[in-house]
Amino acid sequence: MKLASLKQGGRDGTLIVVSRDLRRGVKVPHIATTLQQAIEQWESARIALDEVYQALNKSGVPNSFVIDVSELASPLPRAFQFLDGSVYLHHMEKARKARGAEMPPNYKTDPLMYQGMSDRFIGPRDAMCIPDESLGLDYEAELAVVLDDVPMGLTANEASGHIKLLMLLNDFTLRTLTRTELPKGFGFMQAKPTSSFSPVAVTPDELGDAWDGEKLDLPIRSSINGEAMGHANTGKDMFFTYPTLIAHAARTRSLSAGTIIGAGAVSNLDASTGYACLAEKRADEELSTGKATTAWLRFGDSVRIEMLDAQGNTIFGAIDNKVARG
Amino acid sequence: MKLASLKQGGRDGTLIVVSRDLRRGVKVPHIATTLQQAIEQWESARIALDEVYQALNKSGVPNSFVIDVSELASPLPRAFQFLDGSVYLHHMEKARKARGAEMPPNYKTDPLMYQGMSDRFIGPRDAMCIPDESLGLDYEAELAVVLDDVPMGLTANEASGHIKLLMLLNDFTLRTLTRTELPKGFGFMQAKPTSSFSPVAVTPDELGDAWDGEKLDLPIRSSINGEAMGHANTGKDMFFTYPTLIAHAARTRSLSAGTIIGAGAVSNLDASTGYACLAEKRADEELSTGKATTAWLRFGDSVRIEMLDAQGNTIFGAIDNKVARG
């Protein structure tokens, strides 16, 4: 099943069911008006939403319409919780090397995870507005999951069943500000201004065998102004998987339905898969020539993130944000 | 004006207007069903809510009822954003000394602030459930403000007018886990399980001259099992004030209506004002005798936080949470 939110009806948008080919959508006010509302009563909503989805794919349903991606918000236009891990240690090592920071002592036993801002995500085709190019805007191509209610203290084995939806994520980062914010120990704050998500969120069954309940065995493609940056496999070289991240977050408290969990910029040990952020490319340049030559994102640049299935069809639709002066 | 939320009507509770003496309340579905809804349309909601408030204080209104504090959630039972600063440097110095951490290099120019969890706050009289006493549960008595929509890049001077409500806050902290979480640089995560807020949120005009638009010149009282812990003045010894914290948070992005901003555990240089958390008391014990003798909170302990006006009346009602095994 594929779900999205129209930019209408308020700050939480309007939930629509989207056809598998992403061409048509339909509102479902008799089931739920927002995705947040649906995820809070997921067991009953899922069945009703899936009936609409099957009909939409097969023969169409009354009042369905052609999707205009520019009219979509992120599937959750805002959320009560967004937690982002950093499980591709390869990325973390390079990102830290690039800003002259050490790896934390417990990084192989305790997942790194921060509480991210979630009060207003931008849509998959919205402008990404920042005040100043000198803040060093970078993108991070990630895969994120959406949870139903998770009890405190569950195990990683128990966590997998709480993953109800998956989405792509562009976790924008202001690299210049990581140097002033992170040394304080309190997290990214100013350095993570907002994120965007893919046009649709999908249920795990849409991913077939590629999703094993813990990780997704498919490449995430990113490009800047049409130039390919990388296609690292999100399921490879994960030091911690999604259920482990969920159990880490829930160690001392419950997590409420609608919590989004990311796993950090994807990075594979196989260098031929390229990059899912500029920081790693610049780190490699510094290591090989002593100087980073790739620029951070500039006003007017477009960042595109997408994932194709084995047949070459887009699964989530493409995130494509243009950087603008805010 | 004083506002609260009943634990009914869903995860966001049901908004009520509360009389100045905190004795009576009334639902206002014709204005807004939740506090989040009211703060999102504050300019119009405020006027209508204030009319109800004036009538409730004067001669009563139809359908008002006697308040039972145990039936109240936190004024915002959950929020899309909770940011907590640490502006009482005296507290920060002691807390860091106690866990063997250095002060960050830029602490006098850049406010310390973290993105806190906000998907489920406990109510002012709810049990605070943790899995294990050995996690070192501490309380932090704080004053927090609630904002309407704040644009990116505003100045501290412009920020004061966005403070629409004030509340007391118990920012529970698991001190043992700060030692494993904070060195990673990504914030508190597991070490800040959830928070509770005072029974009511109040508009700045309720505070008279004690609120100067930047800080509140009144003591915050905390006690454990009825034993007084401290009464530090929230407006004294603040290195950064609320408008400065808001401008810091909004440097690279807008802040959505309903954002809660705290300023950290209150701490005055005048030692006779006592403590607003156990960590400082323990730090003083270590400094004077080489060993902390005060225990962290135990199952069954109750933490009470309150603020009285110049006439000795409670302004926000009391937070009073008992610690329980979760």
PDB file of N, CA, C and O in Angstrom, chain A residues 11 40 78-81 96 106 110-115 117-120 149 174 177 180 182 184-187 189-190 193 248 251-254 256, chain B residues 11 40 78-81 96 106 110-115 117-120 149 174 177 180 182 184-187 189-190 193 248 251-254 256:
ATOM      1  N   ARG A  11      -2.263  21.825   8.840  1.00  0.00           N
ATOM      2  CA  ARG A  11      -0.828  21.573   8.989  1.00  0.00           C
ATOM      3  C   ARG A  11      -0.466  20.100   8.869  1.00  0.00           C
ATOM      4  O   ARG A  11       0.688  19.777   8.629  1.00  0.00           O
ATOM      5  N   GLU A  40      -2.223   6.170  14.252  1.00  0.00           N
ATOM      6  CA  GLU A  40      -2.625   6.028  15.662  1.00  0.00           C
ATOM      7  C   GLU A  40      -3.673   4.936  15.861  1.00  0.00           C
ATOM      8  O   GLU A  40      -3.930   4.526  16.987  1.00  0.00           O
ATOM      9  N   ARG A  78       4.292  16.910   9.417  1.00  0.00           N
ATOM     10  CA  ARG A  78       4.993  17.171  10.672  1.00  0.00           C
ATOM     11  C   ARG A  78       4.781  15.931  11.528  1.00  0.00           C
ATOM     12  O   ARG A  78       3.888  15.126  11.251  1.00  0.00           O
ATOM     13  N   ALA A  79       5.609  15.752  12.552  1.00  0.00           N
ATOM     14  CA  ALA A  79       5.517  14.544  13.371  1.00  0.00           C
ATOM     15  C   ALA A  79       5.837  14.906  14.810  1.00  0.00           C
ATOM     16  O   ALA A  79       6.512  15.905  15.083  1.00  0.00           O
ATOM     17  N   PHE A  80       5.338  14.106  15.742  1.00  0.00           N
ATOM     18  CA  PHE A  80       5.622  14.348  17.149  1.00  0.00           C
ATOM     19  C   PHE A  80       7.008  13.844  17.530  1.00  0.00           C
ATOM     20  O   PHE A  80       7.508  14.168  18.605  1.00  0.00           O
ATOM     21  N   GLN A  81       7.605  13.053  16.652  1.00  0.00           N
ATOM     22  CA  GLN A  81       8.954  12.561  16.961  1.00  0.00           C
ATOM     23  C   GLN A  81       9.682  12.119  15.695  1.00  0.00           C
ATOM     24  O   GLN A  81       9.145  11.358  14.896  1.00  0.00           O
ATOM     25  N   ARG A  96      33.265  12.548  10.565  1.00  0.00           N
ATOM     26  CA  ARG A  96      33.989  13.043  11.745  1.00  0.00           C
ATOM     27  C   ARG A  96      35.413  13.446  11.384  1.00  0.00           C
ATOM     28  O   ARG A  96      35.925  14.457  11.859  1.00  0.00           O
ATOM     29  N   ASN A 106      31.998   4.571  22.635  1.00  0.00           N
ATOM     30  CA  ASN A 106      31.071   3.434  22.670  1.00  0.00           C
ATOM     31  C   ASN A 106      30.323   3.228  21.349  1.00  0.00           C
ATOM     32  O   ASN A 106      29.221   2.684  21.329  1.00  0.00           O
ATOM     33  N   ASP A 110      26.738   1.196  21.386  1.00  0.00           N
ATOM     34  CA  ASP A 110      25.560   2.058  21.517  1.00  0.00           C
ATOM     35  C   ASP A 110      25.310   2.787  20.201  1.00  0.00           C
ATOM     36  O   ASP A 110      26.154   3.564  19.759  1.00  0.00           O
ATOM     37  N   PRO A 111      24.149   2.588  19.585  1.00  0.00           N
ATOM     38  CA  PRO A 111      23.887   3.335  18.357  1.00  0.00           C
ATOM     39  C   PRO A 111      23.921   4.840  18.603  1.00  0.00           C
ATOM     40  O   PRO A 111      23.457   5.317  19.634  1.00  0.00           O
ATOM     41  N   LEU A 112      24.477   5.576  17.666  1.00  0.00           N
ATOM     42  CA  LEU A 112      24.360   7.031  17.696  1.00  0.00           C
ATOM     43  C   LEU A 112      22.977   7.397  17.198  1.00  0.00           C
ATOM     44  O   LEU A 112      22.534   6.902  16.158  1.00  0.00           O
ATOM     45  N   MET A 113      22.311   8.289  17.906  1.00  0.00           N
ATOM     46  CA  MET A 113      20.966   8.691  17.516  1.00  0.00           C
ATOM     47  C   MET A 113      20.670  10.051  18.116  1.00  0.00           C
ATOM     48  O   MET A 113      21.021  10.312  19.258  1.00  0.00           O
ATOM     49  N   TYR A 114      20.039  10.916  17.320  1.00  0.00           N
ATOM     50  CA  TYR A 114      19.650  12.216  17.860  1.00  0.00           C
ATOM     51  C   TYR A 114      18.158  12.427  17.660  1.00  0.00           C
ATOM     52  O   TYR A 114      17.539  11.813  16.797  1.00  0.00           O
ATOM     53  N   GLN A 115      17.621  13.299  18.514  1.00  0.00           N
ATOM     54  CA  GLN A 115      16.235  13.741  18.402  1.00  0.00           C
ATOM     55  C   GLN A 115      16.234  14.856  17.366  1.00  0.00           C
ATOM     56  O   GLN A 115      16.859  15.892  17.559  1.00  0.00           O
ATOM     57  N   MET A 117      14.474  17.692  14.559  1.00  0.00           N
ATOM     58  CA  MET A 117      13.314  18.584  14.511  1.00  0.00           C
ATOM     59  C   MET A 117      12.239  17.925  13.655  1.00  0.00           C
ATOM     60  O   MET A 117      12.550  17.223  12.682  1.00  0.00           O
ATOM     61  N   SER A 118      10.988  18.133  14.005  1.00  0.00           N
ATOM     62  CA  SER A 118       9.901  17.474  13.286  1.00  0.00           C
ATOM     63  C   SER A 118       8.650  18.339  13.213  1.00  0.00           C
ATOM     64  O   SER A 118       7.595  17.849  12.826  1.00  0.00           O
ATOM     65  N   ASP A 119       8.766  19.616  13.579  1.00  0.00           N
ATOM     66  CA  ASP A 119       7.556  20.449  13.626  1.00  0.00           C
ATOM     67  C   ASP A 119       7.110  20.926  12.245  1.00  0.00           C
ATOM     68  O   ASP A 119       5.987  21.396  12.099  1.00  0.00           O
ATOM     69  N   ARG A 120       7.979  20.818  11.240  1.00  0.00           N
ATOM     70  CA  ARG A 120       7.582  21.228   9.891  1.00  0.00           C
ATOM     71  C   ARG A 120       8.577  20.663   8.892  1.00  0.00           C
ATOM     72  O   ARG A 120       9.669  21.175   8.745  1.00  0.00           O
ATOM     73  N   ASP A 149       2.517   2.548  18.025  1.00  0.00           N
ATOM     74  CA  ASP A 149       2.906   2.710  19.427  1.00  0.00           C
ATOM     75  C   ASP A 149       3.870   1.607  19.855  1.00  0.00           C
ATOM     76  O   ASP A 149       3.585   0.418  19.675  1.00  0.00           O
ATOM     77  N   LEU A 174      23.590  21.468   7.796  1.00  0.00           N
ATOM     78  CA  LEU A 174      24.448  22.645   7.613  1.00  0.00           C
ATOM     79  C   LEU A 174      25.802  22.327   8.241  1.00  0.00           C
ATOM     80  O   LEU A 174      25.993  22.430   9.449  1.00  0.00           O
ATOM     81  N   LEU A 177      27.781  24.537  10.703  1.00  0.00           N
ATOM     82  CA  LEU A 177      27.251  24.666  12.061  1.00  0.00           C
ATOM     83  C   LEU A 177      27.432  23.403  12.902  1.00  0.00           C
ATOM     84  O   LEU A 177      27.295  23.451  14.122  1.00  0.00           O
ATOM     85  N   THR A 180      30.107  24.097  15.457  1.00  0.00           N
ATOM     86  CA  THR A 180      29.820  24.862  16.675  1.00  0.00           C
ATOM     87  C   THR A 180      28.781  24.163  17.544  1.00  0.00           C
ATOM     88  O   THR A 180      28.810  24.287  18.767  1.00  0.00           O
ATOM     89  N   LEU A 182      27.796  20.552  17.556  1.00  0.00           N
ATOM     90  CA  LEU A 182      28.059  19.204  18.083  1.00  0.00           C
ATOM     91  C   LEU A 182      29.051  19.157  19.246  1.00  0.00           C
ATOM     92  O   LEU A 182      28.869  18.341  20.159  1.00  0.00           O
ATOM     93  N   LYS A 184      29.189  20.840  21.740  1.00  0.00           N
ATOM     94  CA  LYS A 184      28.487  21.110  22.994  1.00  0.00           C
ATOM     95  C   LYS A 184      27.854  19.842  23.563  1.00  0.00           C
ATOM     96  O   LYS A 184      27.444  19.819  24.722  1.00  0.00           O
ATOM     97  N   GLY A 185      27.732  18.795  22.717  1.00  0.00           N
ATOM     98  CA  GLY A 185      27.210  17.517  23.200  1.00  0.00           C
ATOM     99  C   GLY A 185      25.703  17.391  23.154  1.00  0.00           C
ATOM    100  O   GLY A 185      25.148  16.329  23.420  1.00  0.00           O
ATOM    101  N   PHE A 186      25.011  18.497  22.824  1.00  0.00           N
ATOM    102  CA  PHE A 186      23.553  18.536  22.929  1.00  0.00           C
ATOM    103  C   PHE A 186      22.857  18.227  21.591  1.00  0.00           C
ATOM    104  O   PHE A 186      21.640  18.372  21.486  1.00  0.00           O
ATOM    105  N   GLY A 187      23.597  17.841  20.558  1.00  0.00           N
ATOM    106  CA  GLY A 187      22.970  17.470  19.294  1.00  0.00           C
ATOM    107  C   GLY A 187      23.109  18.547  18.232  1.00  0.00           C
ATOM    108  O   GLY A 187      23.816  19.533  18.421  1.00  0.00           O
ATOM    109  N   MET A 189      20.803  20.651  16.510  1.00  0.00           N
ATOM    110  CA  MET A 189      20.053  21.919  16.595  1.00  0.00           C
ATOM    111  C   MET A 189      20.158  22.755  15.305  1.00  0.00           C
ATOM    112  O   MET A 189      19.641  22.331  14.295  1.00  0.00           O
ATOM    113  N   GLN A 190      20.828  23.900  15.341  1.00  0.00           N
ATOM    114  CA  GLN A 190      20.896  24.800  14.187  1.00  0.00           C
ATOM    115  C   GLN A 190      21.413  24.100  12.932  1.00  0.00           C
ATOM    116  O   GLN A 190      21.145  24.544  11.818  1.00  0.00           O
ATOM    117  N   PRO A 193      18.309  21.979   9.819  1.00  0.00           N
ATOM    118  CA  PRO A 193      17.185  22.931   9.771  1.00  0.00           C
ATOM    119  C   PRO A 193      15.831  22.294   9.471  1.00  0.00           C
ATOM    120  O   PRO A 193      14.843  22.632  10.090  1.00  0.00           O
ATOM    121  N   HIS A 248      16.853   0.737  21.021  1.00  0.00           N
ATOM    122  CA  HIS A 248      17.710   1.736  21.684  1.00  0.00           C
ATOM    123  C   HIS A 248      16.873   2.942  22.126  1.00  0.00           C
ATOM    124  O   HIS A 248      16.974   3.400  23.268  1.00  0.00           O
ATOM    125  N   ARG A 251      14.483   2.248  25.150  1.00  0.00           N
ATOM    126  CA  ARG A 251      15.031   1.642  26.365  1.00  0.00           C
ATOM    127  C   ARG A 251      14.426   2.228  27.632  1.00  0.00           C
ATOM    128  O   ARG A 251      14.158   1.506  28.597  1.00  0.00           O
ATOM    129  N   THR A 252      14.229   3.556  27.650  1.00  0.00           N
ATOM    130  CA  THR A 252      13.778   4.197  28.892  1.00  0.00           C
ATOM    131  C   THR A 252      12.393   4.832  28.777  1.00  0.00           C
ATOM    132  O   THR A 252      11.962   5.535  29.679  1.00  0.00           O
ATOM    133  N   ARG A 253      11.713   4.623  27.637  1.00  0.00           N
ATOM    134  CA  ARG A 253      10.385   5.230  27.467  1.00  0.00           C
ATOM    135  C   ARG A 253       9.675   4.602  26.284  1.00  0.00           C
ATOM    136  O   ARG A 253      10.306   3.964  25.442  1.00  0.00           O
ATOM    137  N   SER A 254       8.382   4.789  26.230  1.00  0.00           N
ATOM    138  CA  SER A 254       7.617   4.343  25.074  1.00  0.00           C
ATOM    139  C   SER A 254       7.794   5.332  23.928  1.00  0.00           C
ATOM    140  O   SER A 254       8.224   6.469  24.139  1.00  0.00           O
ATOM    141  N   SER A 256       5.645   7.030  20.709  1.00  0.00           N
ATOM    142  CA  SER A 256       4.254   7.176  20.277  1.00  0.00           C
ATOM    143  C   SER A 256       4.092   6.924  18.785  1.00  0.00           C
ATOM    144  O   SER A 256       5.010   7.166  17.988  1.00  0.00           O
TER     145      SER A 256
ATOM    146  N   ARG B  11      -5.309  12.026  22.180  1.00  0.00           N
ATOM    147  CA  ARG B  11      -3.929  12.210  22.635  1.00  0.00           C
ATOM    148  C   ARG B  11      -3.559  13.665  22.899  1.00  0.00           C
ATOM    149  O   ARG B  11      -2.569  13.941  23.570  1.00  0.00           O
ATOM    150  N   GLU B  40      -2.280  27.595  17.416  1.00  0.00           N
ATOM    151  CA  GLU B  40      -2.085  27.737  15.969  1.00  0.00           C
ATOM    152  C   GLU B  40      -2.905  28.888  15.376  1.00  0.00           C
ATOM    153  O   GLU B  40      -2.667  29.296  14.237  1.00  0.00           O
ATOM    154  N   ARG B  78       1.177  16.607  24.304  1.00  0.00           N
ATOM    155  CA  ARG B  78       2.309  16.271  23.437  1.00  0.00           C
ATOM    156  C   ARG B  78       2.526  17.516  22.583  1.00  0.00           C
ATOM    157  O   ARG B  78       1.647  18.371  22.479  1.00  0.00           O
ATOM    158  N   ALA B  79       3.703  17.633  21.976  1.00  0.00           N
ATOM    159  CA  ALA B  79       4.012  18.834  21.206  1.00  0.00           C
ATOM    160  C   ALA B  79       4.850  18.438  19.999  1.00  0.00           C
ATOM    161  O   ALA B  79       5.521  17.403  20.003  1.00  0.00           O
ATOM    162  N   PHE B  80       4.803  19.260  18.965  1.00  0.00           N
ATOM    163  CA  PHE B  80       5.617  18.978  17.784  1.00  0.00           C
ATOM    164  C   PHE B  80       7.066  19.407  17.986  1.00  0.00           C
ATOM    165  O   PHE B  80       7.937  19.040  17.204  1.00  0.00           O
ATOM    166  N   GLN B  81       7.305  20.179  19.049  1.00  0.00           N
ATOM    167  CA  GLN B  81       8.691  20.585  19.308  1.00  0.00           C
ATOM    168  C   GLN B  81       8.882  21.008  20.756  1.00  0.00           C
ATOM    169  O   GLN B  81       8.116  21.810  21.277  1.00  0.00           O
ATOM    170  N   ARG B  96      28.397  19.389  34.809  1.00  0.00           N
ATOM    171  CA  ARG B  96      29.508  18.843  34.008  1.00  0.00           C
ATOM    172  C   ARG B  96      30.642  18.371  34.907  1.00  0.00           C
ATOM    173  O   ARG B  96      31.255  17.337  34.655  1.00  0.00           O
ATOM    174  N   ASN B 106      32.490  27.269  23.340  1.00  0.00           N
ATOM    175  CA  ASN B 106      31.711  28.458  22.957  1.00  0.00           C
ATOM    176  C   ASN B 106      30.513  28.709  23.870  1.00  0.00           C
ATOM    177  O   ASN B 106      29.536  29.327  23.457  1.00  0.00           O
ATOM    178  N   ASP B 110      27.354  30.927  22.430  1.00  0.00           N
ATOM    179  CA  ASP B 110      26.278  30.131  21.834  1.00  0.00           C
ATOM    180  C   ASP B 110      25.489  29.433  22.931  1.00  0.00           C
ATOM    181  O   ASP B 110      26.049  28.613  23.658  1.00  0.00           O
ATOM    182  N   PRO B 111      24.188  29.696  23.035  1.00  0.00           N
ATOM    183  CA  PRO B 111      23.413  28.977  24.053  1.00  0.00           C
ATOM    184  C   PRO B 111      23.462  27.470  23.823  1.00  0.00           C
ATOM    185  O   PRO B 111      23.415  27.009  22.684  1.00  0.00           O
ATOM    186  N   LEU B 112      23.580  26.718  24.891  1.00  0.00           N
ATOM    187  CA  LEU B 112      23.396  25.268  24.810  1.00  0.00           C
ATOM    188  C   LEU B 112      21.916  24.985  24.711  1.00  0.00           C
ATOM    189  O   LEU B 112      21.119  25.513  25.488  1.00  0.00           O
ATOM    190  N   MET B 113      21.530  24.137  23.775  1.00  0.00           N
ATOM    191  CA  MET B 113      20.118  23.809  23.598  1.00  0.00           C
ATOM    192  C   MET B 113      20.024  22.461  22.915  1.00  0.00           C
ATOM    193  O   MET B 113      20.788  22.168  22.006  1.00  0.00           O
ATOM    194  N   TYR B 114      19.091  21.637  23.383  1.00  0.00           N
ATOM    195  CA  TYR B 114      18.868  20.356  22.718  1.00  0.00           C
ATOM    196  C   TYR B 114      17.411  20.229  22.301  1.00  0.00           C
ATOM    197  O   TYR B 114      16.527  20.873  22.853  1.00  0.00           O
ATOM    198  N   GLN B 115      17.203  19.371  21.299  1.00  0.00           N
ATOM    199  CA  GLN B 115      15.871  19.010  20.848  1.00  0.00           C
ATOM    200  C   GLN B 115      15.396  17.910  21.789  1.00  0.00           C
ATOM    201  O   GLN B 115      15.988  16.832  21.847  1.00  0.00           O
ATOM    202  N   MET B 117      12.514  15.201  23.631  1.00  0.00           N
ATOM    203  CA  MET B 117      11.386  14.372  23.213  1.00  0.00           C
ATOM    204  C   MET B 117      10.093  15.094  23.576  1.00  0.00           C
ATOM    205  O   MET B 117      10.031  15.796  24.585  1.00  0.00           O
ATOM    206  N   SER B 118       9.081  14.934  22.755  1.00  0.00           N
ATOM    207  CA  SER B 118       7.836  15.667  22.992  1.00  0.00           C
ATOM    208  C   SER B 118       6.611  14.881  22.551  1.00  0.00           C
ATOM    209  O   SER B 118       5.526  15.423  22.490  1.00  0.00           O
ATOM    210  N   ASP B 119       6.798  13.584  22.251  1.00  0.00           N
ATOM    211  CA  ASP B 119       5.658  12.823  21.716  1.00  0.00           C
ATOM    212  C   ASP B 119       4.678  12.384  22.796  1.00  0.00           C
ATOM    213  O   ASP B 119       3.560  11.988  22.481  1.00  0.00           O
ATOM    214  N   ARG B 120       5.072  12.458  24.063  1.00  0.00           N
ATOM    215  CA  ARG B 120       4.152  12.091  25.147  1.00  0.00           C
ATOM    216  C   ARG B 120       4.702  12.615  26.461  1.00  0.00           C
ATOM    217  O   ARG B 120       5.615  12.047  27.016  1.00  0.00           O
ATOM    218  N   ASP B 149       3.742  30.915  15.874  1.00  0.00           N
ATOM    219  CA  ASP B 149       4.654  30.713  14.748  1.00  0.00           C
ATOM    220  C   ASP B 149       5.766  31.759  14.739  1.00  0.00           C
ATOM    221  O   ASP B 149       5.501  32.964  14.793  1.00  0.00           O
ATOM    222  N   LEU B 174      17.999  11.020  33.413  1.00  0.00           N
ATOM    223  CA  LEU B 174      18.640   9.802  33.917  1.00  0.00           C
ATOM    224  C   LEU B 174      20.151  10.035  33.893  1.00  0.00           C
ATOM    225  O   LEU B 174      20.805   9.913  32.856  1.00  0.00           O
ATOM    226  N   LEU B 177      22.812   7.695  32.386  1.00  0.00           N
ATOM    227  CA  LEU B 177      22.864   7.584  30.927  1.00  0.00           C
ATOM    228  C   LEU B 177      23.427   8.831  30.249  1.00  0.00           C
ATOM    229  O   LEU B 177      23.791   8.779  29.075  1.00  0.00           O
ATOM    230  N   THR B 180      26.857   7.973  28.956  1.00  0.00           N
ATOM    231  CA  THR B 180      27.040   7.205  27.717  1.00  0.00           C
ATOM    232  C   THR B 180      26.463   7.952  26.518  1.00  0.00           C
ATOM    233  O   THR B 180      26.965   7.813  25.399  1.00  0.00           O
ATOM    234  N   LEU B 182      25.755  11.607  26.148  1.00  0.00           N
ATOM    235  CA  LEU B 182      26.284  12.932  25.792  1.00  0.00           C
ATOM    236  C   LEU B 182      27.653  12.916  25.120  1.00  0.00           C
ATOM    237  O   LEU B 182      27.892  13.730  24.216  1.00  0.00           O
ATOM    238  N   LYS B 184      28.693  11.197  22.860  1.00  0.00           N
ATOM    239  CA  LYS B 184      28.534  10.956  21.431  1.00  0.00           C
ATOM    240  C   LYS B 184      28.242  12.245  20.666  1.00  0.00           C
ATOM    241  O   LYS B 184      28.329  12.272  19.441  1.00  0.00           O
ATOM    242  N   GLY B 185      27.861  13.303  21.398  1.00  0.00           N
ATOM    243  CA  GLY B 185      27.644  14.601  20.763  1.00  0.00           C
ATOM    244  C   GLY B 185      26.244  14.798  20.219  1.00  0.00           C
ATOM    245  O   GLY B 185      25.902  15.887  19.760  1.00  0.00           O
ATOM    246  N   PHE B 186      25.422  13.740  20.243  1.00  0.00           N
ATOM    247  CA  PHE B 186      24.118  13.773  19.579  1.00  0.00           C
ATOM    248  C   PHE B 186      22.965  14.117  20.515  1.00  0.00           C
ATOM    249  O   PHE B 186      21.807  13.993  20.141  1.00  0.00           O
ATOM    250  N   GLY B 187      23.255  14.510  21.755  1.00  0.00           N
ATOM    251  CA  GLY B 187      22.194  14.914  22.661  1.00  0.00           C
ATOM    252  C   GLY B 187      21.849  13.847  23.687  1.00  0.00           C
ATOM    253  O   GLY B 187      22.529  12.833  23.795  1.00  0.00           O
ATOM    254  N   MET B 189      18.948  11.878  24.305  1.00  0.00           N
ATOM    255  CA  MET B 189      18.230  10.647  23.938  1.00  0.00           C
ATOM    256  C   MET B 189      17.774   9.825  25.156  1.00  0.00           C
ATOM    257  O   MET B 189      16.933  10.290  25.885  1.00  0.00           O
ATOM    258  N   GLN B 190      18.330   8.650  25.377  1.00  0.00           N
ATOM    259  CA  GLN B 190      17.877   7.763  26.457  1.00  0.00           C
ATOM    260  C   GLN B 190      17.894   8.444  27.827  1.00  0.00           C
ATOM    261  O   GLN B 190      17.179   8.038  28.738  1.00  0.00           O
ATOM    262  N   PRO B 193      13.928  10.754  29.455  1.00  0.00           N
ATOM    263  CA  PRO B 193      12.824   9.868  29.049  1.00  0.00           C
ATOM    264  C   PRO B 193      11.504  10.582  28.785  1.00  0.00           C
ATOM    265  O   PRO B 193      10.823  10.279  27.812  1.00  0.00           O
ATOM    266  N   HIS B 248      18.168  31.924  18.830  1.00  0.00           N
ATOM    267  CA  HIS B 248      19.168  30.874  18.553  1.00  0.00           C
ATOM    268  C   HIS B 248      18.508  29.713  17.806  1.00  0.00           C
ATOM    269  O   HIS B 248      19.018  29.235  16.792  1.00  0.00           O
ATOM    270  N   ARG B 251      17.552  30.491  14.088  1.00  0.00           N
ATOM    271  CA  ARG B 251      18.581  31.056  13.207  1.00  0.00           C
ATOM    272  C   ARG B 251      18.493  30.493  11.787  1.00  0.00           C
ATOM    273  O   ARG B 251      18.659  31.218  10.810  1.00  0.00           O
ATOM    274  N   THR B 252      18.257  29.187  11.677  1.00  0.00           N
ATOM    275  CA  THR B 252      18.295  28.555  10.357  1.00  0.00           C
ATOM    276  C   THR B 252      16.947  27.988   9.909  1.00  0.00           C
ATOM    277  O   THR B 252      16.878  27.315   8.886  1.00  0.00           O
ATOM    278  N   ARG B 253      15.894  28.242  10.682  1.00  0.00           N
ATOM    279  CA  ARG B 253      14.575  27.723  10.303  1.00  0.00           C
ATOM    280  C   ARG B 253      13.482  28.402  11.110  1.00  0.00           C
ATOM    281  O   ARG B 253      13.758  29.003  12.151  1.00  0.00           O
ATOM    282  N   SER B 254      12.255  28.265  10.645  1.00  0.00           N
ATOM    283  CA  SER B 254      11.124  28.771  11.407  1.00  0.00           C
ATOM    284  C   SER B 254      10.783  27.787  12.524  1.00  0.00           C
ATOM    285  O   SER B 254      11.194  26.628  12.491  1.00  0.00           O
ATOM    286  N   SER B 256       7.441  26.238  14.609  1.00  0.00           N
ATOM    287  CA  SER B 256       5.991  26.173  14.455  1.00  0.00           C
ATOM    288  C   SER B 256       5.262  26.457  15.757  1.00  0.00           C
ATOM    289  O   SER B 256       5.773  26.186  16.851  1.00  0.00           O
TER     290      SER B 256
END
